[in-house]
XYZ file of C-alpha atoms in Angstrom:
681
model
C 120.176 -66.290 95.656
C 122.902 -64.499 93.473
C 126.494 -64.861 94.770
C 127.777 -61.608 96.146
C 130.828 -59.744 95.276
C 134.095 -60.714 97.224
C 135.087 -58.518 100.093
C 138.908 -57.734 99.501
C 139.517 -58.035 103.174
C 138.723 -61.770 103.026
C 141.845 -62.190 100.675
C 144.005 -59.912 102.894
C 143.123 -61.847 106.207
C 144.382 -64.933 104.336
C 147.481 -63.329 103.050
C 148.467 -59.752 103.670
C 151.135 -59.977 100.841
C 148.497 -60.227 98.387
C 147.590 -56.666 98.714
C 148.800 -55.530 95.289
C 146.950 -58.545 93.589
C 143.467 -57.946 95.178
C 142.169 -56.233 92.212
C 143.099 -59.337 90.006
C 141.656 -61.806 92.426
C 138.513 -59.728 92.688
C 138.206 -59.625 88.977
C 138.747 -63.199 88.688
C 135.978 -63.789 91.435
C 133.741 -61.682 89.459
C 133.983 -63.774 86.284
C 133.408 -66.910 88.464
C 130.331 -65.214 90.193
C 128.931 -64.284 86.792
C 129.081 -67.819 85.733
C 127.658 -69.304 88.887
C 124.707 -66.620 88.749
C 124.158 -67.569 84.940
C 124.086 -71.321 85.918
C 121.701 -70.501 88.887
C 119.459 -68.309 86.657
C 119.258 -70.367 83.477
C 120.057 -73.856 84.228
C 118.547 -74.345 87.998
C 121.822 -74.134 89.697
C 124.697 -76.635 89.847
C 122.614 -79.490 90.874
C 120.646 -79.580 87.553
C 123.540 -78.220 85.185
C 125.825 -80.901 86.255
C 123.313 -83.597 85.470
C 123.851 -83.047 81.710
C 124.583 -86.847 81.125
C 120.959 -87.561 82.029
C 119.828 -85.308 79.180
C 122.570 -85.554 76.609
C 123.967 -88.725 75.098
C 121.919 -91.984 75.103
C 119.311 -92.190 77.743
C 116.714 -94.923 78.564
C 113.158 -94.392 79.948
C 111.637 -97.092 82.128
C 109.444 -98.260 79.098
C 112.420 -98.780 76.975
C 112.340 -95.597 74.989
C 115.669 -94.454 74.042
C 116.389 -90.652 73.549
C 119.665 -89.507 72.117
C 120.810 -85.759 72.280
C 124.110 -84.449 70.695
C 125.504 -80.875 70.532
C 126.720 -80.373 66.996
C 125.750 -76.920 65.805
C 127.801 -77.006 62.585
C 126.240 -80.165 61.137
C 123.220 -79.609 58.747
C 122.020 -83.204 58.897
C 122.394 -85.929 61.614
C 121.451 -89.532 61.750
C 121.639 -92.180 64.425
C 122.941 -95.303 62.802
C 124.243 -98.778 64.181
C 123.750 -102.439 64.566
C 120.108 -102.012 65.531
C 119.223 -100.488 61.969
C 121.621 -102.274 59.856
C 123.978 -99.119 59.605
C 121.216 -97.358 57.534
C 122.153 -93.660 57.235
C 118.583 -92.288 56.418
C 116.133 -94.302 58.620
C 116.762 -92.563 62.016
C 117.263 -88.842 61.183
C 117.674 -86.208 64.114
C 116.150 -82.878 64.573
C 118.181 -79.720 65.504
C 117.038 -77.015 68.018
C 118.028 -73.449 68.287
C 121.024 -74.208 70.431
C 122.496 -76.634 67.973
C 121.503 -79.663 69.894
C 120.300 -82.596 67.769
C 117.739 -85.026 69.052
C 115.934 -88.318 68.287
C 113.548 -90.568 70.333
C 113.412 -94.355 69.430
C 110.341 -96.162 70.781
C 110.612 -99.459 72.536
C 110.407 -102.663 70.509
C 107.735 -103.807 73.021
C 106.971 -102.328 76.519
C 110.405 -102.422 78.529
C 112.458 -103.722 75.448
C 114.772 -101.231 73.814
C 114.972 -101.061 70.011
C 118.832 -100.805 70.407
C 120.176 -104.087 71.774
C 122.599 -103.852 74.873
C 126.304 -103.566 74.027
C 125.597 -103.247 70.157
C 127.655 -100.640 68.122
C 126.419 -97.282 66.979
C 127.556 -93.934 65.537
C 126.338 -90.454 64.726
C 126.307 -89.777 60.980
C 126.552 -86.129 60.104
C 126.620 -83.813 57.075
C 128.629 -80.706 57.272
C 127.867 -77.422 55.504
C 130.425 -78.436 52.681
C 128.172 -81.483 51.996
C 130.907 -83.792 53.490
C 129.560 -86.932 55.422
C 131.306 -87.443 58.826
C 130.774 -90.057 61.282
C 131.623 -89.842 65.121
C 131.080 -91.787 68.374
C 128.629 -89.876 70.483
C 130.446 -87.373 72.764
C 128.670 -88.653 76.075
C 128.957 -92.416 75.164
C 129.365 -94.434 78.320
C 131.217 -97.357 76.853
C 133.609 -97.783 73.973
C 135.778 -100.804 72.911
C 138.872 -101.434 70.940
C 139.715 -104.406 68.854
C 143.536 -103.891 68.062
C 143.412 -106.993 65.733
C 141.103 -104.741 63.468
C 141.961 -101.307 64.173
C 143.293 -99.030 66.925
C 139.953 -96.914 66.515
C 137.283 -97.368 69.200
C 133.814 -98.526 68.617
C 130.851 -96.931 70.648
C 128.518 -99.299 72.490
C 125.137 -98.804 73.927
C 125.633 -99.877 77.397
C 122.283 -100.846 78.841
C 122.462 -104.224 80.713
C 119.445 -106.027 81.954
C 118.485 -105.195 85.461
C 119.765 -108.420 86.918
C 123.310 -107.615 85.329
C 123.528 -104.066 86.692
C 125.902 -103.705 89.596
C 124.062 -102.513 93.002
C 126.313 -100.664 95.361
C 126.054 -102.403 98.687
C 128.241 -100.159 100.856
C 128.254 -96.506 101.792
C 131.156 -94.173 101.228
C 133.491 -94.163 104.019
C 133.920 -90.950 105.996
C 136.305 -88.484 104.636
C 139.861 -89.358 105.941
C 141.390 -86.805 108.484
C 144.470 -87.051 106.155
C 144.987 -88.901 102.987
C 147.479 -91.682 102.939
C 147.249 -92.179 99.127
C 148.110 -95.127 96.887
C 148.536 -94.164 93.484
C 147.634 -97.181 91.221
C 147.139 -98.339 87.610
C 144.591 -101.222 87.141
C 146.439 -102.333 83.786
C 149.813 -102.943 85.296
C 148.730 -104.392 88.617
C 149.285 -107.866 87.421
C 152.868 -109.732 87.472
C 151.921 -111.157 84.033
C 152.737 -109.755 80.644
C 149.349 -108.561 79.797
C 146.589 -105.717 80.813
C 145.392 -106.485 84.332
C 141.467 -106.310 85.106
C 139.140 -104.593 87.245
C 138.334 -107.800 88.763
C 141.847 -108.926 89.564
C 142.661 -105.470 91.211
C 139.514 -106.045 93.315
C 140.634 -109.453 94.447
C 144.411 -109.195 94.677
C 145.400 -105.473 94.930
C 142.758 -103.879 97.381
C 143.616 -106.214 100.277
C 147.344 -105.191 99.788
C 146.555 -101.671 99.879
C 144.442 -101.968 103.129
C 147.121 -103.925 104.744
C 149.684 -101.366 104.028
C 147.696 -98.802 106.015
C 146.710 -96.409 102.999
C 143.260 -95.026 103.555
C 142.952 -93.745 99.738
C 143.387 -95.080 96.280
C 144.065 -92.699 93.174
C 143.239 -94.727 90.174
C 144.879 -93.626 87.143
C 143.914 -94.098 83.425
C 140.267 -95.003 83.927
C 138.738 -92.362 81.439
C 139.071 -94.034 78.050
C 142.196 -93.231 76.176
C 143.371 -94.272 72.643
C 146.846 -95.048 73.382
C 147.755 -97.429 76.411
C 151.317 -95.883 76.577
C 149.963 -92.391 77.225
C 149.327 -93.602 80.857
C 145.667 -92.440 80.407
C 146.443 -88.881 79.626
C 145.295 -88.735 76.066
C 141.391 -89.060 76.718
C 139.129 -89.765 73.802
C 135.928 -90.746 75.581
C 135.244 -88.853 78.833
C 132.244 -90.710 80.000
C 133.635 -94.011 79.257
C 135.544 -96.092 81.734
C 138.361 -97.772 80.153
C 137.243 -101.228 78.693
C 140.690 -102.385 78.507
C 140.274 -103.612 82.156
C 136.644 -104.945 81.934
C 133.068 -103.624 82.136
C 131.520 -100.588 83.891
C 129.817 -102.897 86.297
C 133.246 -104.432 87.256
C 134.747 -100.982 87.925
C 131.587 -100.287 90.224
C 132.372 -103.450 92.007
C 135.918 -102.577 92.536
C 134.906 -98.965 94.044
C 132.248 -100.827 96.169
C 134.667 -103.333 97.647
C 137.185 -100.462 98.434
C 134.439 -98.648 100.290
C 133.670 -101.934 102.236
C 137.416 -101.841 103.250
C 137.064 -98.135 104.460
C 139.063 -96.902 101.509
C 138.445 -93.640 99.760
C 138.653 -93.922 95.926
C 139.774 -90.707 93.782
C 139.712 -90.583 90.050
C 142.635 -89.145 88.198
C 140.540 -86.777 86.141
C 141.952 -85.283 82.768
C 140.274 -81.941 81.967
C 143.494 -80.181 81.053
C 143.372 -81.512 77.435
C 141.960 -84.077 75.187
C 143.243 -86.481 72.661
C 143.289 -85.056 69.078
C 141.803 -88.190 67.607
C 138.857 -87.356 65.320
C 137.295 -90.701 64.491
C 136.852 -91.787 68.189
C 137.393 -88.468 69.927
C 136.059 -84.904 70.307
C 138.319 -83.307 67.811
C 136.633 -81.673 64.811
C 133.462 -83.469 66.395
C 130.775 -81.660 64.102
C 133.425 -80.830 61.527
C 134.349 -77.436 62.908
C 137.572 -76.796 64.700
C 136.094 -75.011 67.569
C 133.206 -76.970 69.145
C 134.676 -78.296 72.460
C 137.983 -76.460 72.035
C 139.410 -73.168 71.108
C 140.221 -72.864 67.396
C 143.647 -72.421 65.916
C 146.854 -72.426 67.932
C 145.104 -71.468 71.315
C 143.200 -74.796 70.921
C 146.421 -76.868 70.647
C 148.960 -78.040 73.165
C 152.476 -78.110 71.353
C 154.157 -80.357 73.979
C 151.344 -82.866 74.341
C 150.072 -82.876 70.849
C 146.485 -82.548 72.103
C 143.459 -80.310 71.908
C 142.702 -77.618 74.677
C 139.069 -77.021 76.020
C 137.289 -73.740 75.630
C 136.467 -73.174 79.398
C 134.475 -70.067 78.237
C 131.905 -71.944 76.625
C 128.432 -72.769 78.184
C 128.078 -76.059 76.608
C 131.809 -77.087 77.327
C 131.249 -76.271 81.066
C 127.985 -78.355 80.909
C 130.044 -81.240 79.551
C 132.989 -81.006 81.889
C 131.174 -80.327 85.372
C 128.575 -83.072 84.130
C 131.529 -85.491 83.723
C 132.759 -84.878 87.330
C 129.161 -85.565 88.456
C 128.790 -88.652 86.504
C 131.774 -90.253 88.048
C 130.567 -89.316 91.553
C 126.969 -90.621 90.864
C 127.428 -93.460 88.582
C 130.615 -94.996 89.962
C 130.625 -93.606 93.385
C 134.046 -92.197 93.302
C 134.927 -89.899 96.328
C 136.720 -87.178 94.505
C 139.390 -86.202 91.961
C 142.948 -85.626 91.416
C 143.000 -82.952 88.564
C 145.742 -83.649 86.147
C 147.706 -80.786 84.354
C 146.337 -78.081 86.575
C 149.277 -75.721 85.611
C 148.603 -75.927 81.962
C 144.992 -75.066 82.594
C 145.868 -72.022 84.582
C 148.550 -70.235 82.467
C 148.216 -69.371 78.636
C 151.825 -70.498 78.458
C 150.664 -73.882 79.918
C 153.827 -73.974 82.028
C 155.969 -74.648 78.871
C 159.318 -73.256 79.218
C 158.539 -71.272 82.376
C 160.046 -71.368 85.748
C 158.120 -70.074 88.704
C 160.378 -68.250 91.233
C 157.497 -67.656 93.524
C 156.928 -63.923 92.626
C 153.359 -63.029 93.028
C 153.376 -61.065 89.869
C 153.567 -64.624 87.976
C 150.236 -65.645 89.402
C 148.082 -62.852 88.496
C 149.651 -61.228 85.562
C 148.758 -61.521 81.843
C 150.209 -65.128 81.722
C 147.214 -66.249 83.774
C 144.346 -67.922 81.809
C 141.353 -66.540 83.558
C 138.841 -68.929 82.010
C 140.896 -71.979 82.894
C 141.138 -70.665 86.425
C 137.537 -69.952 86.609
C 136.492 -73.281 85.371
C 138.473 -74.888 88.116
C 136.785 -72.479 90.644
C 133.288 -73.589 89.412
C 134.375 -77.317 89.459
C 135.418 -77.249 93.021
C 132.521 -75.038 94.275
C 129.973 -77.241 92.374
C 131.322 -80.411 93.593
C 132.021 -79.474 97.167
C 128.363 -77.959 97.389
C 126.891 -81.402 96.069
C 129.270 -83.465 98.014
C 130.712 -81.822 101.214
C 133.007 -84.763 101.937
C 134.623 -84.730 98.355
C 138.327 -84.525 97.953
C 140.009 -82.688 95.191
C 143.776 -82.456 94.574
C 145.563 -80.030 92.161
C 148.626 -81.439 90.161
C 150.259 -77.791 89.981
C 153.838 -77.141 89.730
C 153.555 -73.356 90.072
C 152.504 -72.782 93.558
C 149.660 -70.649 92.691
C 148.400 -68.811 96.136
C 144.886 -69.437 97.219
C 144.793 -72.646 95.114
C 143.694 -74.480 98.200
C 141.373 -71.941 99.603
C 137.554 -72.392 98.985
C 136.233 -70.531 95.865
C 133.809 -68.400 97.881
C 136.933 -66.734 99.605
C 138.482 -65.880 96.223
C 140.435 -69.184 96.059
C 140.530 -71.808 93.530
C 138.894 -74.280 95.850
C 141.087 -77.282 95.865
C 141.578 -79.394 99.061
C 145.297 -80.203 98.511
C 148.003 -79.409 95.900
C 150.755 -81.827 95.174
C 154.212 -80.832 96.437
C 155.849 -81.519 93.066
C 159.346 -80.058 94.172
C 159.762 -82.747 96.615
C 160.509 -85.762 94.306
C 162.738 -83.564 92.120
C 164.949 -82.702 95.188
C 165.658 -86.273 95.939
C 166.389 -87.232 92.243
C 168.973 -84.234 92.252
C 170.591 -85.198 95.590
C 170.985 -88.943 94.586
C 172.182 -87.829 91.034
C 174.548 -85.153 91.756
C 175.790 -85.173 95.452
C 177.801 -87.569 97.758
C 175.902 -88.434 100.998
C 178.238 -86.348 103.000
C 177.356 -83.331 100.799
C 173.626 -83.469 101.369
C 172.601 -80.073 103.012
C 169.986 -80.842 105.748
C 168.957 -77.204 105.693
C 168.004 -77.394 102.027
C 166.122 -80.621 102.570
C 164.130 -79.243 105.348
C 163.450 -76.115 103.512
C 162.040 -77.955 100.457
C 159.781 -80.232 102.661
C 158.334 -77.331 104.682
C 158.174 -74.889 101.918
C 154.275 -74.769 101.463
C 151.867 -72.070 101.930
C 150.457 -71.821 105.394
C 146.774 -72.638 105.565
C 146.675 -74.567 102.141
C 147.165 -78.402 102.543
C 149.535 -80.153 100.285
C 150.198 -83.872 99.370
C 153.951 -84.762 100.024
C 155.323 -87.690 98.125
C 158.880 -88.984 97.651
C 158.267 -90.241 94.033
C 155.232 -90.814 91.829
C 154.491 -92.495 88.640
C 156.499 -89.959 86.702
C 159.744 -91.212 88.468
C 158.808 -94.684 87.696
C 158.496 -94.463 83.946
C 161.080 -95.553 81.407
C 163.856 -92.982 80.974
C 163.512 -91.936 84.704
C 164.590 -93.940 87.771
C 162.825 -94.733 91.013
C 164.376 -94.131 94.145
C 165.235 -97.635 94.715
C 166.962 -97.642 91.309
C 168.923 -94.537 91.963
C 170.131 -96.095 95.281
C 170.756 -99.675 94.312
C 170.744 -100.015 90.571
C 171.980 -103.378 89.204
C 172.496 -104.751 92.552
C 168.586 -104.952 92.960
C 169.098 -107.887 90.602
C 171.993 -109.558 92.322
C 171.885 -108.912 95.872
C 168.436 -108.597 97.270
C 168.233 -112.268 98.564
C 168.853 -112.739 102.352
C 171.211 -115.484 101.325
C 173.652 -113.096 99.298
C 176.097 -110.623 100.823
C 174.578 -107.428 102.251
C 176.787 -105.208 100.044
C 177.489 -101.490 100.984
C 175.270 -100.470 98.073
C 172.348 -102.503 99.157
C 172.752 -101.616 102.909
C 172.713 -97.966 102.038
C 169.914 -98.322 99.665
C 167.612 -99.991 102.193
C 168.472 -97.624 104.843
C 168.028 -94.538 102.927
C 164.716 -95.685 101.058
C 163.031 -96.009 104.498
C 164.470 -92.779 105.723
C 163.568 -90.731 102.754
C 160.050 -91.960 102.985
C 159.540 -91.398 106.695
C 160.958 -87.853 106.426
C 158.617 -87.017 103.566
C 155.763 -88.637 105.156
C 156.176 -86.696 108.562
C 157.371 -83.340 107.553
C 156.364 -82.741 103.957
C 152.699 -82.186 103.914
C 149.162 -82.808 105.188
C 148.653 -85.904 103.102
C 151.123 -88.502 101.733
C 151.311 -90.312 98.268
C 153.043 -93.505 96.998
C 152.964 -94.988 93.623
C 152.146 -98.635 93.240
C 155.068 -100.957 93.917
C 157.359 -98.152 95.072
C 156.591 -99.013 98.757
C 158.961 -102.283 98.266
C 161.495 -100.747 95.896
C 160.020 -102.257 92.629
C 163.116 -103.145 90.641
C 162.098 -102.249 87.274
C 160.935 -98.887 85.574
C 157.508 -98.694 83.915
C 157.320 -98.927 80.245
C 154.145 -99.644 78.305
C 153.911 -101.764 75.261
C 154.640 -99.455 72.343
C 156.469 -99.628 68.841
C 159.900 -98.769 70.474
C 159.837 -101.779 72.591
C 158.352 -104.178 70.323
C 154.952 -103.926 72.004
C 156.288 -105.724 75.018
C 154.344 -105.992 78.466
C 157.652 -106.971 80.084
C 157.874 -103.696 81.982
C 154.180 -102.820 82.179
C 153.441 -104.847 85.154
C 154.293 -105.054 88.961
C 156.165 -107.978 90.346
C 154.186 -108.835 93.697
C 155.978 -112.257 93.576
C 159.306 -110.657 94.767
C 157.801 -108.715 97.750
C 155.862 -111.858 98.670
C 158.933 -114.039 98.392
C 160.140 -114.380 102.211
C 163.856 -114.846 100.966
C 164.247 -111.358 99.487
C 164.872 -108.262 100.951
C 162.139 -106.252 99.289
C 160.035 -107.444 102.043
C 161.710 -105.085 104.576
C 160.854 -102.051 102.643
C 157.129 -103.116 102.372
C 156.964 -103.841 106.118
C 158.416 -100.471 106.969
C 155.972 -98.757 104.599
C 153.102 -100.439 106.387
C 154.596 -99.703 109.988
C 154.861 -96.004 108.858
C 151.273 -95.717 107.639
C 149.908 -97.558 110.725
C 151.969 -95.380 113.181
C 150.392 -92.224 111.400
C 146.940 -93.737 111.770
C 147.656 -94.027 115.439
C 149.215 -90.494 116.127
C 147.893 -88.542 113.244
C 150.873 -86.244 112.434
C 149.459 -85.592 108.954
C 146.458 -83.714 110.200
C 148.583 -82.160 112.985
C 149.912 -78.519 112.533
C 153.247 -78.181 110.637
C 156.353 -79.485 112.456
C 158.765 -77.435 114.608
C 162.268 -78.309 113.433
C 164.826 -77.816 116.360
C 167.702 -79.173 114.731
C 169.385 -79.296 111.218
C 172.996 -80.121 111.911
C 175.258 -80.161 108.788
C 178.295 -81.861 110.319
C 176.387 -84.462 112.121
C 173.715 -84.765 109.200
C 171.091 -84.769 111.862
C 167.570 -83.533 111.704
C 165.139 -83.566 114.557
C 161.630 -82.157 114.776
C 158.368 -82.492 116.758
C 154.756 -83.071 115.263
C 151.599 -84.337 116.738
C 153.442 -84.855 120.179
C 155.915 -87.131 118.592
C 159.730 -86.425 118.326
C 161.340 -87.519 114.942
C 165.077 -88.029 114.670
C 166.990 -88.665 111.578
C 170.780 -89.418 111.382
C 171.683 -89.181 107.605
C 175.587 -89.458 108.434
C 177.051 -92.299 106.207
C 179.418 -93.436 108.865
C 178.817 -91.857 112.409
C 176.569 -93.181 114.890
C 175.929 -91.168 117.954
C 175.432 -92.399 121.529
C 174.232 -89.918 124.202
C 173.133 -87.461 121.426
C 171.427 -84.486 122.947
C 168.154 -83.347 121.362
C 165.623 -80.714 122.313
C 161.970 -81.505 123.358
C 159.169 -79.247 124.195
C 157.044 -81.537 126.421
C 158.762 -82.975 129.570
C 158.215 -86.635 130.405
C 159.290 -90.150 129.799
C 159.524 -91.203 125.955
C 159.703 -94.474 124.280
C 160.447 -95.588 120.575
C 157.221 -96.294 118.552
C 158.860 -96.502 115.092
C 162.468 -97.165 114.123
C 164.091 -98.154 110.695
C 166.552 -100.137 112.439
C 164.487 -103.124 113.389
C 165.307 -106.483 111.999
C 161.811 -106.889 110.406
C 162.615 -103.638 108.389
C 166.143 -104.878 107.243
C 167.838 -102.991 110.109
C 170.406 -104.133 112.626
C 168.527 -104.066 115.966
C 170.969 -101.646 117.434
C 168.119 -99.646 119.059
C 166.574 -101.229 121.930
C 162.935 -100.531 121.440
C 162.248 -101.088 125.089
C 164.594 -98.366 126.321
C 162.867 -95.420 128.187
C 164.295 -91.784 127.561
C 163.857 -89.140 130.245
C 163.914 -85.387 129.675
C 165.876 -82.937 131.792
C 164.213 -79.550 132.246
C 166.806 -77.319 130.658
C 166.453 -75.313 127.353
C 168.145 -77.048 124.423
C 167.763 -75.882 120.658
C 165.025 -73.580 121.636
C 163.011 -76.366 123.347
C 162.030 -76.297 127.105
C 163.755 -79.779 127.748
C 166.487 -82.120 126.465
C 167.149 -85.831 126.526
C 169.934 -88.032 125.292
C 169.444 -90.857 122.680
C 171.394 -93.316 120.620
C 171.090 -92.764 116.840
C 172.984 -95.208 114.544
C 174.210 -94.092 111.280
C 171.538 -93.833 108.472
C 168.662 -94.522 110.951
C 165.504 -92.650 111.822
C 163.383 -92.913 115.028
C 160.013 -91.739 116.324
C 159.603 -91.246 120.080
C 156.426 -90.881 121.718
C 155.391 -89.838 125.374
C 154.648 -92.732 127.708
């Protein structure tokens, strides 16, 4: 049934302030509707259209027949060549149909035995209209490998393991978490050794850590194959190939299946915002033309990222990208996606040199790339229709209204957006302000400044802050003393004492006030003492900083264990009380002189004393619900590197008298640079 036009009232019910922009939203929805109806009419709907990988690329029938199809309309000749035919460039010619799709069928050697051996190398060899011969890796190839001792260029592999070697999933997907506590991780850096870590090691060593820390979701970076390790996975060459740096496709499947057995949801950091400009092993100039998967000329190039930009208005590009999402859901059993670079996709200026003031004209004017927005609407609509429990997260700095509203209501259809202003705020405070200059009102405003009814992921820092050239919060707080004074046997200096205290407070404040989900980057939970720097020419191709030092958090003599323990306690307390899935907090106090913040969420009372020197006894705070309260979490416990000044067995009683716009008050003791969470008995 064709999708019906959008009722403008639907938009106004969500946000009456969008009144002037309704025509732009309706027009955007019409473009989305047109594509959806076209896919329905000509392709059999999302289900069939997003299974392009079963038709395109190399597919094997039960009897061992291999069919290979490739979209390359500019080519005038095409041949499949490889180890299987001694790299003969004439023996296996392909035929082209009216849509520019080349095809060849290769019968089996004998019943059930492919003529192309498993894991052997191959290429498509083409001739362009100017009679130039070009060779490419198949665009839909599912495995590519790189031998840096020979060349940085990837080889395409025919991945077709014997039945006995194929990984069989044993565990169902876990139910969608009420709210994501997300652990952002990179398989390659997950070893303390100076090398690339593997899928297997991650499965054995890191998954149990993530589970024990109380995270319920993992966001895996740098999985889609990328030419340059130091690009952090953001220069993708082969969209259907899981990176061979860390192991085989079967080992990645085992990682995800094991995560599911632990109740962990697994998200893929998907890069559809741009593609690596490599020609020999990427999509660039695939059939010799500048404009196959990408826009031609300047429109198809990202100046800052030095990469190619997809043409989201092309039928075959949509098939490729939507099938790419479906492939990772079906083949690898991922549970959803974090879309990288969404701001770049939604605006013609790609967010370069543009600040967003929050004025609605910025989101619906001539700067908007309608094709990019419509692609995201289609991607979210298709995936949510096919997988109702999927999670999609947008990395968007602009704050586009309706980003996290279903496509059917005129939105872009994401479940969450990343609150990118929060980490920036902490860096600015730590860099430019003394502790006594911190503005409690500004901090609360940044943490609460999100669109009502649209969910966001709050984080104190992500991989961006961990990279070389930037600094993690632990680094800003403690700097070189992380190398000299983190042993329990060394002096607890004022710098380390402050660093440990503020590291915990910042995290809990962001976790409890900043969003409807929370994200942490691997290692930051314990204040990893080094930045992250991948091997590259500039550092002599060293792995020294491209690893995570689990040994220091596991060392009972070092103070990193306190930060790690607090991170786990914070997540487990959220699991019990569910503040992330509760309505936004009510902030009853932002006291600039006392440096105090008090708020209620999910029936809990959160108290933060950011004052560098003052502790407060009998401090009066307002609470809505009368009753007897107890401490359920405090950063002051010895186990978290605190001083045990707060008696966790104390009971706090309310007095029925209005205070700070709440119906009751109670007196509490709050030491300097300490936070506590109270729950009703």
